XYZ file of C-alpha atoms in Angstrom:
117
model
C 107.540 103.546 102.255
C 105.858 106.194 100.112
C 103.423 105.351 97.328
C 103.128 108.425 95.110
C 99.732 107.206 93.867
C 98.235 107.138 97.385
C 96.886 109.935 99.563
C 98.339 112.525 100.300
C 100.883 112.275 97.476
C 98.271 111.891 94.730
C 96.825 115.273 95.758
C 100.076 117.049 94.945
C 100.202 119.124 91.808
C 103.976 118.749 91.350
C 104.962 115.165 92.123
C 108.340 115.797 90.537
C 109.239 117.742 93.684
C 109.434 114.481 95.673
C 109.790 111.829 92.977
C 113.447 110.867 92.514
C 114.955 111.686 89.145
C 116.681 109.085 86.988
C 120.083 110.447 88.022
C 119.179 110.100 91.708
C 117.989 106.523 91.148
C 121.231 105.645 89.345
C 123.302 107.196 92.146
C 121.369 105.198 94.756
C 121.918 101.949 92.829
C 125.638 102.688 92.670
C 125.775 103.677 96.361
C 123.961 100.565 97.569
C 126.014 98.332 95.300
C 129.266 99.700 96.680
C 128.156 99.442 100.336
C 126.771 95.897 100.176
C 129.606 93.368 100.330
C 127.212 90.510 99.518
C 126.764 91.758 95.953
C 129.357 90.084 93.745
C 128.635 91.869 90.460
C 128.533 95.531 91.418
C 125.944 97.397 89.335
C 127.104 100.123 86.979
C 123.926 102.019 86.079
C 125.143 104.220 83.286
C 122.935 105.703 80.608
C 121.632 102.270 79.639
C 119.651 101.869 82.875
C 116.074 103.127 82.785
C 114.135 104.318 85.821
C 112.203 101.051 85.745
C 115.392 98.969 85.797
C 116.854 101.074 88.633
C 113.632 100.730 90.621
C 113.566 96.955 90.066
C 117.181 96.635 91.222
C 116.523 98.780 94.302
C 113.454 96.700 95.198
C 115.475 93.487 94.777
C 118.286 94.881 96.971
C 116.559 96.695 99.836
C 118.191 98.480 102.730
C 118.164 95.994 105.616
C 120.210 97.396 108.491
C 117.987 98.292 111.464
C 119.341 101.802 111.928
C 118.946 102.694 108.266
C 115.420 101.270 108.095
C 114.407 103.139 111.260
C 115.839 106.379 109.866
C 114.023 105.949 106.542
C 110.705 105.128 108.201
C 111.024 108.193 110.430
C 111.868 110.449 107.471
C 109.041 109.002 105.351
C 106.538 109.738 108.135
C 107.847 113.294 108.444
C 107.599 113.908 104.684
C 104.102 112.424 104.581
C 103.010 114.689 107.447
C 104.381 117.795 105.732
C 102.599 116.909 102.494
C 99.383 116.067 104.360
C 99.468 119.458 106.068
C 100.190 121.251 102.797
C 97.452 119.478 100.845
C 94.883 120.020 103.616
C 95.469 123.753 103.395
C 94.760 123.742 99.666
C 91.616 121.588 99.811
C 88.461 123.633 100.322
C 85.131 121.937 100.933
C 82.479 122.607 98.274
C 80.242 125.534 99.199
C 82.751 127.107 101.565
C 84.454 130.363 100.787
C 88.114 131.063 101.228
C 88.842 134.008 103.472
C 90.414 136.955 101.697
C 93.533 136.660 103.855
C 93.915 132.959 102.963
C 93.604 133.425 99.225
C 97.063 134.896 98.817
C 98.431 136.318 95.617
C 96.244 134.526 93.099
C 95.177 135.769 89.693
C 91.951 133.762 89.763
C 89.206 133.117 92.263
C 86.481 135.122 93.920
C 89.033 137.704 95.118
C 91.844 137.827 92.564
C 94.975 139.665 93.542
C 96.091 142.077 90.857
C 99.156 144.215 91.156
C 99.215 147.151 88.787
C 102.116 149.518 88.500
């Protein structure tokens, strides 16, 4: 649903803000394994499971119920829109100047903001 190497996600400076951690991946493997009655050998992703192994298992055992898929697609679109809006605000075309009010509290740039006490 969301490729972190595609636009707008590749424009983000901090991908870790939306990329699931290893603990989250392990929890999702456990959650899906417990909910799916078709899985005979329930996965137990303890410390031995890497992010790659968790991702492979999740791809091999996707969410298939219509309601869940619809919810995930809707949420993915919403997240993508938020990130698109945020990255568009930070991209400035070459040769254009940023208005003083839009620069914010930055230490660098044509109008750095310095706060001296």
